[in-house]
Amino acid sequence: MSNGRTGATGTPREAPEATDPHRWWALVVIALAQLMVVLDATIVNIALPSAQRALHMSDGNRQWVITAYTLAFGGLLLLGGRIADLVGRKRTFVLGLVGFAIASAIGGAATSSGMLFGARALQGAFAAVLAPSALSLLTTTFTDPRERGKAFGVYGALAGSGSAIGFIVGGLLTEYLNWRWCLYVNVPIAVVAVFGAFALLHDRPGHREAGLDVPGALLGCGGLVAIVYGFSEAEPRGWTDPLVLALFAAGIALLITFVWWQNRAPSPLLPLHIIKDRNRAGCFLTMMLATIGMFGLFLFMTYYLQIILGYSPVRTGLAYLPLTAAIITGSTQISARLLHRVAPRMLMAPGMVLAAGGMMLLTRMTVHSSYTTDILPALLLMGLGMGLTFMPVFATATSGIAPRDSGVTSATVNTSQQVGGSIGTALLNTIATTSSAAYITARLSTGAPKALVVPAGVVHGYTVAIWWAAGVMLLAGLTAGLLVTAKAPKHGAPADAPVPESVT
């Protein structure tokens, strides 16, 4: 792409986007849609006990309210990204919004657990269409390096804090209305975003000369779904269960076949040059590892605050406010200001170390911990670390991409986030449950009172899992430091100059 004045082919194709006086209002529309998609992964967490009682779900099945969404979202994102490239980003954006609103309305009106699970999966499918088109619209709307940094600062803040905002909104809606409004709330948001998209967003036609890689979609999505489903089933069944092992084996086999096919497909779903680029590969891996730890933290802290400390849904949601504020501060006030001056890894690696430090502080929590002295400092450190990391990840991963590949690249970033979150929730929950069971069994055998042992055992399981999460965060920092070698963008340099449009 170009610097906003003249395209790589010598024609002023980017000028309307770069000089659009309404581009900051367009950012509001894009950010609103992205916030809706991200927070919906967690907004129903606090409402889950109420939904479980209303729809008579079993304890074994209730996880599918969360997993159905993240599985469909993470598994179909690559297909959604390619659809955005073929059909056009604005059309795909609007289609995703409309479908997401309809799925949300169906879920809110659910009369059975199966109906709710299906609606959540449908939400995830339309989110997989919406998210990559939103990010690629942002990439093509802001091409000036300084403006692009600010725009990605806002986007990165939403990507990092959207899950926490979901807990706050979910708590408020559950306590003062009912759990169904955690789904209904998406309808008016989507309506506003659709009108904003028609009025404010601009886009070029899709690249219809390329076909849709259906075999690649089946192989890639099937492999991701199998692996994430395997992690989900490892918690109730155990790591050596035949079904779990079969799912992992099938997932790995499908993904290997997917890579083989992408080298031969006439119109590959994921052009391998995208992930062969060292900087992009480092960003994708850093994002996945970061969200493994982050999603696990949300799960444990929600149960800790509500079950151990006895917080209400609203108070639990509000407890995440400092984390959200820290993420926004780190993203918009630190990363966005420094990215054009320092290399991305100089923000990403320290950010992950900071977040890991916050995690380590949480390993000290007990049944009687104080929020102010024991929990709050850890949340602030984690938030700043996440804010420092997410913004340069998004900006670096999508920089220098040919227009026809911008959707699928954006999808790969989001896939890393969703797959990491799904794996983190399942993996860390399995570690926590196993550690708690071992602790409780050992203490009860000595005759210790059950009323004291069980809460202490639950918290012990959380702290063990959080240690693992801290280790994953440090690994993310190491990955960013070693793999992401991109330099700071120069003032006035074209945001996407490395890839000329003529190559597409």
Coordinates of C-alpha atoms in Angstrom, one line a residue:
M1 CA 0.0 0.0 0.0
S2 CA 1.1 3.6 0.0
N3 CA 1.6 6.6 2.1
G4 CA -1.9 7.9 1.6
R5 CA -1.1 10.1 -1.4
T6 CA -0.1 7.8 -4.2
G7 CA -0.4 4.1 -4.5
A8 CA 2.4 1.7 -5.5
T9 CA 1.1 1.7 -9.0
G10 CA 1.2 5.5 -9.2
T11 CA -2.5 6.1 -8.8
P12 CA -4.0 8.1 -5.9
R13 CA -6.1 5.1 -4.7
E14 CA -5.4 5.6 -1.0
A15 CA -6.0 9.4 -0.8
P16 CA -9.7 9.2 0.2
E17 CA -8.9 6.9 3.1
A18 CA -5.8 8.8 4.4
T19 CA -7.4 12.2 4.2
D20 CA -11.0 11.3 5.2
P21 CA -12.1 13.9 7.7
H22 CA -14.4 11.3 9.3
R23 CA -11.7 8.7 9.9
W24 CA -11.7 9.1 13.7
W25 CA -15.4 8.6 13.8
A26 CA -14.8 5.5 11.6
L27 CA -12.4 4.4 14.3
V28 CA -15.3 4.7 16.8
V29 CA -17.4 2.4 14.7
I30 CA -14.7 -0.2 14.2
A31 CA -13.7 -0.1 17.9
L32 CA -17.4 -0.5 18.9
A33 CA -17.7 -3.7 16.8
Q34 CA -14.4 -5.0 18.1
L35 CA -15.4 -4.4 21.7
M36 CA -18.6 -6.3 21.2
V37 CA -16.8 -9.3 19.8
V38 CA -14.1 -9.4 22.5
L39 CA -16.2 -8.8 25.5
D40 CA -18.7 -11.4 24.4
A41 CA -16.1 -14.1 25.2
T42 CA -16.5 -13.2 28.9
I43 CA -19.7 -11.3 29.4
V44 CA -21.7 -14.4 30.1
N45 CA -19.2 -15.8 32.7
I46 CA -20.7 -14.0 35.7
A47 CA -24.2 -14.7 34.3
L48 CA -23.5 -18.4 33.9
P49 CA -24.8 -19.6 37.3
S50 CA -28.2 -17.9 36.6
A51 CA -28.4 -19.3 33.1
Q52 CA -27.5 -22.8 34.3
R53 CA -30.4 -22.7 36.8
A54 CA -32.8 -21.3 34.3
L55 CA -32.1 -23.8 31.5
H56 CA -31.3 -26.8 33.8
M57 CA -27.8 -27.4 32.5
S58 CA -25.6 -30.0 34.1
D59 CA -22.2 -29.0 35.7
G60 CA -20.5 -31.0 32.9
N61 CA -22.3 -29.2 30.1
R62 CA -22.3 -25.6 31.4
Q63 CA -18.8 -25.0 30.0
W64 CA -20.2 -25.1 26.5
V65 CA -21.8 -21.6 26.9
I66 CA -18.2 -20.3 26.9
T67 CA -16.5 -23.0 24.8
A68 CA -19.0 -23.0 21.9
Y69 CA -18.2 -19.3 21.3
T70 CA -14.5 -19.5 21.5
L71 CA -14.3 -22.7 19.5
A72 CA -16.4 -21.3 16.6
F73 CA -14.6 -17.9 16.8
G74 CA -11.0 -19.3 16.8
G75 CA -11.7 -22.1 14.4
L76 CA -13.4 -20.0 11.7
L77 CA -11.3 -16.9 11.8
L78 CA -9.0 -17.7 8.9
L79 CA -12.0 -18.4 6.7
G80 CA -13.6 -15.1 7.9
G81 CA -10.4 -13.3 7.0
R82 CA -10.3 -14.7 3.5
I83 CA -14.0 -13.9 3.0
A84 CA -13.2 -10.3 3.9
D85 CA -10.5 -10.2 1.2
L86 CA -12.7 -11.8 -1.4
V87 CA -16.0 -10.0 -0.8
G88 CA -14.8 -6.7 0.5
R89 CA -14.1 -5.6 4.1
K90 CA -17.0 -3.2 4.5
R91 CA -19.5 -5.7 3.2
T92 CA -18.1 -8.4 5.4
F93 CA -18.1 -6.0 8.4
V94 CA -21.8 -5.2 8.0
L95 CA -22.7 -8.9 7.4
G96 CA -20.8 -9.9 10.6
L97 CA -22.6 -7.2 12.6
V98 CA -26.1 -8.2 11.4
G99 CA -25.5 -11.9 11.9
F100 CA -24.0 -11.3 15.4
A101 CA -27.0 -9.4 16.4
I102 CA -29.4 -12.1 15.2
A103 CA -27.4 -14.8 17.0
S104 CA -27.4 -12.7 20.2
A105 CA -31.2 -12.3 20.1
I106 CA -31.6 -16.1 19.6
G107 CA -29.4 -16.7 22.6
G108 CA -31.2 -14.2 24.8
A109 CA -34.5 -15.9 24.0
A110 CA -33.1 -19.5 24.5
T111 CA -35.6 -21.9 26.1
S112 CA -33.1 -24.8 26.4
S113 CA -29.4 -25.4 26.9
G114 CA -29.0 -26.7 23.3
M115 CA -30.6 -23.6 21.9
L116 CA -28.2 -21.4 23.9
F117 CA -25.2 -23.5 22.9
G118 CA -26.2 -23.2 19.3
A119 CA -26.7 -19.5 19.5
R120 CA -23.3 -19.0 21.1
A121 CA -21.6 -21.1 18.3
L122 CA -23.4 -18.9 15.8
Q123 CA -22.2 -15.8 17.5
G124 CA -18.7 -17.1 17.3
A125 CA -19.1 -17.9 13.6
F126 CA -20.2 -14.3 12.8
A127 CA -17.5 -12.9 15.1
A128 CA -15.0 -14.8 13.0
V129 CA -16.3 -12.8 10.0
L130 CA -16.5 -9.5 11.8
A131 CA -13.2 -9.3 13.7
P132 CA -10.7 -9.6 10.7
S133 CA -12.7 -7.2 8.6
A134 CA -12.6 -4.7 11.5
L135 CA -8.9 -4.9 11.9
S136 CA -8.2 -4.7 8.2
L137 CA -10.5 -1.7 7.8
L138 CA -8.4 0.0 10.6
T139 CA -5.2 -0.9 8.8
T140 CA -6.3 0.6 5.5
T141 CA -8.0 3.7 7.1
F142 CA -5.0 4.9 9.0
T143 CA -1.8 4.9 6.9
D144 CA 0.1 7.8 8.5
P145 CA 2.5 6.3 11.1
R146 CA 1.6 8.7 13.9
E147 CA -2.2 8.5 13.4
R148 CA -1.8 4.7 12.9
G149 CA -0.1 4.4 16.2
K150 CA -2.9 6.3 18.0
A151 CA -5.6 4.2 16.2
F152 CA -3.9 0.9 17.1
G153 CA -3.4 2.2 20.7
V154 CA -7.2 2.4 21.0
Y155 CA -7.7 -0.9 19.2
G156 CA -5.1 -2.6 21.4
A157 CA -6.6 -1.3 24.5
L158 CA -10.0 -2.7 23.5
A159 CA -8.5 -6.0 22.6
G160 CA -6.7 -6.3 25.9
S161 CA -9.4 -4.8 28.2
G162 CA -12.6 -6.1 26.4
S163 CA -12.6 -9.3 28.4
A164 CA -12.4 -7.4 31.7
I165 CA -15.1 -5.0 30.5
G166 CA -17.2 -8.0 29.8
F167 CA -17.1 -9.0 33.4
I168 CA -18.2 -5.6 34.5
V169 CA -21.1 -5.4 32.1
G170 CA -22.1 -9.0 32.8
G171 CA -22.2 -8.3 36.5
L172 CA -24.3 -5.2 36.1
L173 CA -26.8 -6.8 33.7
T174 CA -27.1 -10.0 35.7
E175 CA -27.7 -8.3 39.1
Y176 CA -30.0 -5.5 37.9
L177 CA -31.8 -7.1 34.9
N178 CA -31.2 -10.8 34.2
W179 CA -28.7 -13.1 32.5
R180 CA -30.5 -12.9 29.1
W181 CA -29.5 -9.2 28.8
C182 CA -25.9 -10.2 28.6
L183 CA -26.9 -11.4 25.1
Y184 CA -29.6 -8.9 24.2
V185 CA -27.2 -6.0 24.8
N186 CA -25.4 -6.8 21.6
V187 CA -28.4 -6.0 19.5
P188 CA -28.5 -2.2 20.0
I189 CA -24.7 -2.0 19.8
A190 CA -24.7 -3.8 16.5
V191 CA -27.5 -1.6 15.1
V192 CA -25.6 1.6 15.9
A193 CA -22.4 0.1 14.4
V194 CA -24.2 -0.9 11.1
F195 CA -25.5 2.6 10.6
G196 CA -22.1 4.0 11.4
A197 CA -20.5 1.6 8.9
F198 CA -22.7 2.7 6.1
A199 CA -22.1 6.4 6.9
L200 CA -18.4 6.4 7.7
L201 CA -16.5 3.5 6.4
H202 CA -14.9 3.3 2.9
D203 CA -13.5 0.3 1.1
R204 CA -12.3 -1.0 -2.2
P205 CA -14.1 -3.9 -3.9
G206 CA -13.1 -7.4 -2.9
H207 CA -10.5 -9.4 -4.9
R208 CA -12.8 -11.8 -6.6
E209 CA -10.2 -13.2 -9.0
A210 CA -9.1 -15.5 -6.2
G211 CA -11.2 -18.5 -5.1
L212 CA -12.2 -19.7 -1.7
D213 CA -10.0 -22.5 -0.3
V214 CA -12.7 -24.8 1.0
P215 CA -10.4 -27.8 1.7
G216 CA -8.0 -25.5 3.5
A217 CA -10.9 -24.1 5.6
L218 CA -12.0 -27.6 6.6
L219 CA -8.5 -28.8 7.4
G220 CA -7.5 -25.6 9.3
C221 CA -10.7 -25.1 11.2
G222 CA -11.0 -28.8 12.0
G223 CA -7.5 -29.0 13.4
L224 CA -7.9 -26.0 15.6
V225 CA -11.3 -27.1 16.9
A226 CA -10.0 -30.6 17.6
I227 CA -7.0 -29.3 19.6
V228 CA -9.1 -26.8 21.6
Y229 CA -11.8 -29.4 22.2
G230 CA -9.1 -31.8 23.4
F231 CA -7.9 -29.2 26.0
S232 CA -11.5 -28.6 27.1
E233 CA -12.1 -32.4 27.6
A234 CA -8.8 -32.9 29.4
E235 CA -10.3 -31.2 32.5
P236 CA -13.1 -33.7 33.2
R237 CA -11.5 -36.7 31.6
G238 CA -7.8 -36.4 32.3
W239 CA -4.8 -36.0 30.0
T240 CA -4.4 -39.8 29.2
D241 CA -8.1 -40.4 28.3
P242 CA -8.3 -42.1 24.9
L243 CA -10.7 -39.4 23.5
V244 CA -8.4 -36.6 24.6
L245 CA -5.4 -38.2 23.0
A246 CA -7.3 -39.0 19.9
L247 CA -8.4 -35.3 19.6
F248 CA -4.9 -34.1 20.0
A249 CA -3.6 -36.5 17.4
A250 CA -6.4 -35.7 15.0
G251 CA -5.8 -31.9 15.5
I252 CA -2.1 -32.2 14.8
A253 CA -2.6 -34.4 11.8
L254 CA -5.2 -32.0 10.3
L255 CA -2.9 -29.0 10.9
I256 CA 0.1 -30.7 9.3
T257 CA -2.1 -31.6 6.3
F258 CA -3.4 -28.0 6.3
V259 CA 0.2 -26.7 5.9
W260 CA 0.9 -29.2 3.2
W261 CA -2.2 -28.2 1.3
Q262 CA -1.5 -24.5 1.6
N263 CA 1.7 -25.0 -0.4
R264 CA -0.3 -26.6 -3.2
A265 CA -3.7 -24.8 -3.1
P266 CA -4.4 -22.4 -6.1
S267 CA -5.9 -19.9 -3.7
P268 CA -4.6 -20.7 -0.2
L269 CA -6.6 -19.8 2.8
L270 CA -3.5 -18.8 4.7
P271 CA -0.6 -17.8 2.3
L272 CA 2.4 -19.3 4.0
H273 CA 4.5 -16.2 3.3
I274 CA 2.4 -14.4 6.0
I275 CA 3.6 -16.7 8.8
K276 CA 7.1 -17.2 7.3
D277 CA 7.8 -13.6 8.0
R278 CA 9.8 -13.6 11.2
N279 CA 8.1 -10.5 12.8
R280 CA 4.6 -11.6 12.0
A281 CA 5.3 -15.2 13.3
G282 CA 6.7 -13.7 16.5
C283 CA 3.6 -11.5 17.0
F284 CA 1.2 -14.4 16.4
L285 CA 3.1 -16.6 18.9
T286 CA 3.4 -13.8 21.5
M287 CA -0.3 -13.0 21.3
M288 CA -1.3 -16.7 21.8
L289 CA 1.0 -17.2 24.8
A290 CA -0.1 -13.9 26.4
T291 CA -3.8 -14.8 26.2
I292 CA -3.2 -18.3 27.6
G293 CA -2.2 -16.6 30.8
M294 CA -4.8 -13.8 30.7
F295 CA -7.9 -15.9 30.1
G296 CA -6.8 -18.3 32.8
L297 CA -6.5 -15.4 35.2
F298 CA -10.0 -14.2 34.5
L299 CA -11.5 -17.6 35.2
F300 CA -9.7 -18.0 38.5
M301 CA -10.2 -14.5 39.8
T302 CA -13.9 -14.6 39.0
Y303 CA -14.4 -17.7 41.1
Y304 CA -12.0 -16.5 43.8
L305 CA -13.8 -13.2 44.2
Q306 CA -17.3 -14.6 44.2
I307 CA -16.9 -18.0 45.9
I308 CA -14.0 -17.4 48.3
L309 CA -14.4 -13.7 49.1
G310 CA -18.2 -13.7 48.7
Y311 CA -18.4 -10.8 46.2
S312 CA -21.6 -10.0 44.3
P313 CA -21.7 -10.1 40.5
V314 CA -21.5 -6.3 40.3
R315 CA -18.7 -6.1 42.9
T316 CA -16.8 -8.8 41.1
G317 CA -17.1 -6.9 37.8
L318 CA -16.0 -3.6 39.4
A319 CA -13.0 -5.4 40.8
Y320 CA -11.7 -5.6 37.3
L321 CA -11.9 -1.9 36.6
P322 CA -8.3 -1.1 37.7
L323 CA -7.1 -3.8 35.3
T324 CA -9.0 -2.3 32.5
A325 CA -7.8 1.2 33.3
A326 CA -4.2 0.0 33.4
I327 CA -4.5 -1.8 30.0
I328 CA -5.9 1.3 28.4
T329 CA -3.2 3.5 30.0
G330 CA -0.4 1.1 28.9
S331 CA -1.8 0.9 25.3
T332 CA -2.8 4.5 24.6
Q333 CA -0.5 6.5 26.8
I334 CA 2.7 4.5 26.6
S335 CA 2.8 2.1 23.7
A336 CA 1.0 4.5 21.2
R337 CA 3.5 7.3 22.1
L338 CA 6.6 5.2 22.0
L339 CA 6.0 2.8 19.1
H340 CA 7.2 5.2 16.4
R341 CA 10.4 5.8 18.5
V342 CA 11.4 2.4 19.7
A343 CA 11.4 -1.1 18.2
P344 CA 8.2 -3.1 18.9
R345 CA 10.0 -5.7 21.0
M346 CA 11.2 -3.0 23.4
L347 CA 7.6 -2.7 24.4
M348 CA 6.4 -6.2 24.0
A349 CA 9.1 -8.0 26.0
P350 CA 9.1 -5.7 29.0
G351 CA 5.3 -5.8 28.9
M352 CA 5.2 -9.5 29.2
V353 CA 7.8 -9.5 32.1
L354 CA 5.6 -6.9 33.9
A355 CA 2.5 -9.0 33.4
A356 CA 4.3 -12.1 34.7
G357 CA 5.4 -10.1 37.7
G358 CA 1.7 -9.3 38.4
M359 CA 0.9 -13.0 38.1
M360 CA 3.6 -13.9 40.6
L361 CA 2.2 -11.4 43.1
L362 CA -1.2 -13.3 42.8
T363 CA 0.4 -16.6 43.8
R364 CA 0.6 -15.2 47.4
M365 CA -3.2 -15.0 47.7
T366 CA -5.0 -17.0 50.5
V367 CA -8.5 -17.6 51.7
H368 CA -8.3 -14.4 53.7
S369 CA -6.4 -12.1 51.3
S370 CA -7.3 -8.4 51.0
Y371 CA -8.3 -7.0 47.6
T372 CA -6.5 -3.7 48.2
T373 CA -3.2 -5.0 49.4
D374 CA -2.9 -8.4 47.7
I375 CA -5.0 -8.3 44.5
L376 CA -5.0 -4.7 43.3
P377 CA -1.2 -4.2 42.8
A378 CA -1.1 -7.5 40.8
L379 CA -4.0 -6.4 38.5
L380 CA -2.3 -3.0 37.9
L381 CA 1.0 -4.6 36.9
M382 CA -0.8 -7.1 34.6
G383 CA -2.8 -4.4 33.0
L384 CA 0.2 -2.2 32.2
G385 CA 2.1 -5.2 30.8
M386 CA -0.8 -6.2 28.6
G387 CA -1.3 -2.7 27.4
L388 CA 2.4 -2.4 26.5
T389 CA 2.2 -5.7 24.5
F390 CA -1.1 -5.8 22.6
M391 CA -0.8 -2.5 20.7
P392 CA 2.6 -3.2 19.1
V393 CA 1.5 -6.8 18.4
F394 CA -1.5 -5.7 16.3
A395 CA 0.4 -2.8 14.6
T396 CA 3.5 -4.9 13.7
A397 CA 1.6 -8.0 12.6
T398 CA -0.5 -6.1 10.1
S399 CA 2.2 -3.8 8.8
G400 CA 3.5 -4.2 5.2
I401 CA 0.7 -6.6 4.1
A402 CA -0.6 -6.5 0.5
P403 CA -4.2 -5.4 0.3
R404 CA -5.6 -8.8 -0.7
D405 CA -4.0 -10.4 2.3
S406 CA -4.9 -7.8 5.0
G407 CA -8.1 -9.7 6.0
V408 CA -6.4 -13.1 6.4
T409 CA -3.5 -11.5 8.3
S410 CA -5.9 -9.7 10.7
A411 CA -7.7 -13.0 11.1
T412 CA -4.5 -14.8 12.1
V413 CA -3.8 -12.2 14.8
N414 CA -7.3 -12.8 16.2
T415 CA -7.0 -16.6 15.8
S416 CA -3.9 -16.5 18.0
Q417 CA -5.8 -14.5 20.6
Q418 CA -8.9 -16.8 20.6
V419 CA -7.1 -20.1 20.4
G420 CA -4.7 -19.0 23.2
G421 CA -7.7 -18.0 25.3
S422 CA -9.4 -21.3 24.7
I423 CA -6.3 -23.3 25.5
G424 CA -5.5 -21.2 28.5
T425 CA -8.9 -21.6 30.1
A426 CA -8.9 -25.4 29.6
L427 CA -5.3 -26.0 30.4
L428 CA -5.0 -23.9 33.5
N429 CA -8.4 -25.0 34.8
T430 CA -7.2 -28.6 34.5
I431 CA -4.0 -27.8 36.4
A432 CA -6.0 -25.9 39.1
T433 CA -8.5 -28.7 39.5
T434 CA -5.9 -31.4 39.8
S435 CA -3.8 -29.5 42.3
S436 CA -6.9 -28.7 44.4
A437 CA -8.0 -32.3 44.5
A438 CA -4.6 -33.5 45.5
Y439 CA -4.3 -30.9 48.3
I440 CA -7.8 -31.6 49.7
T441 CA -7.3 -35.4 49.6
A442 CA -3.9 -35.1 51.4
R443 CA -5.3 -32.8 54.1
L444 CA -8.5 -34.7 54.7
S445 CA -6.6 -37.9 55.2
T446 CA -4.9 -36.3 58.3
G447 CA -8.2 -35.5 59.9
A448 CA -8.3 -31.8 59.2
P449 CA -11.8 -30.2 59.2
K450 CA -13.4 -30.2 55.7
A451 CA -14.8 -26.6 56.1
L452 CA -11.2 -25.3 56.3
V453 CA -9.5 -27.7 53.9
V454 CA -11.8 -27.3 50.9
P455 CA -11.5 -23.4 50.5
A456 CA -7.8 -23.6 51.1
G457 CA -7.4 -26.4 48.6
V458 CA -9.3 -24.4 45.9
V459 CA -7.1 -21.4 46.4
H460 CA -4.0 -23.6 46.4
G461 CA -5.1 -24.9 43.0
Y462 CA -5.5 -21.4 41.7
T463 CA -2.0 -20.3 42.8
V464 CA -0.4 -23.4 41.2
A465 CA -2.1 -22.6 37.9
I466 CA -1.2 -18.9 38.2
W467 CA 2.5 -19.9 38.6
W468 CA 2.2 -21.8 35.3
A469 CA 0.5 -18.8 33.7
A470 CA 3.4 -16.6 34.8
G471 CA 5.8 -19.0 33.2
V472 CA 3.8 -18.8 29.9
M473 CA 3.9 -15.0 30.1
L474 CA 7.7 -15.0 30.5
L475 CA 7.9 -17.3 27.5
A476 CA 5.8 -14.8 25.5
G477 CA 8.3 -12.1 26.5
L478 CA 11.2 -14.3 25.4
T479 CA 9.4 -15.0 22.1
A480 CA 8.9 -11.3 21.4
G481 CA 12.5 -10.5 22.3
L482 CA 14.0 -13.1 20.0
L483 CA 11.6 -13.2 17.0
V484 CA 10.3 -9.7 16.6
T485 CA 13.2 -7.7 15.0
A486 CA 11.2 -5.0 13.3
K487 CA 12.5 -1.5 13.7
A488 CA 10.5 1.6 14.8
P489 CA 8.5 3.2 12.0
K490 CA 10.1 6.4 10.7
H491 CA 8.3 9.7 10.8
G492 CA 6.5 10.2 7.5
A493 CA 7.3 6.7 6.2
P494 CA 4.5 4.8 4.5
A495 CA 2.8 2.4 6.9
D496 CA 2.6 -0.4 4.4
A497 CA 5.4 0.4 2.0
P498 CA 7.2 -3.0 2.2
V499 CA 4.6 -4.8 0.1
P500 CA 3.8 -3.1 -3.2
E501 CA 0.2 -3.4 -4.4
S502 CA 1.3 -4.6 -7.8
V503 CA 2.4 -8.0 -6.4
T504 CA -1.2 -8.9 -5.8

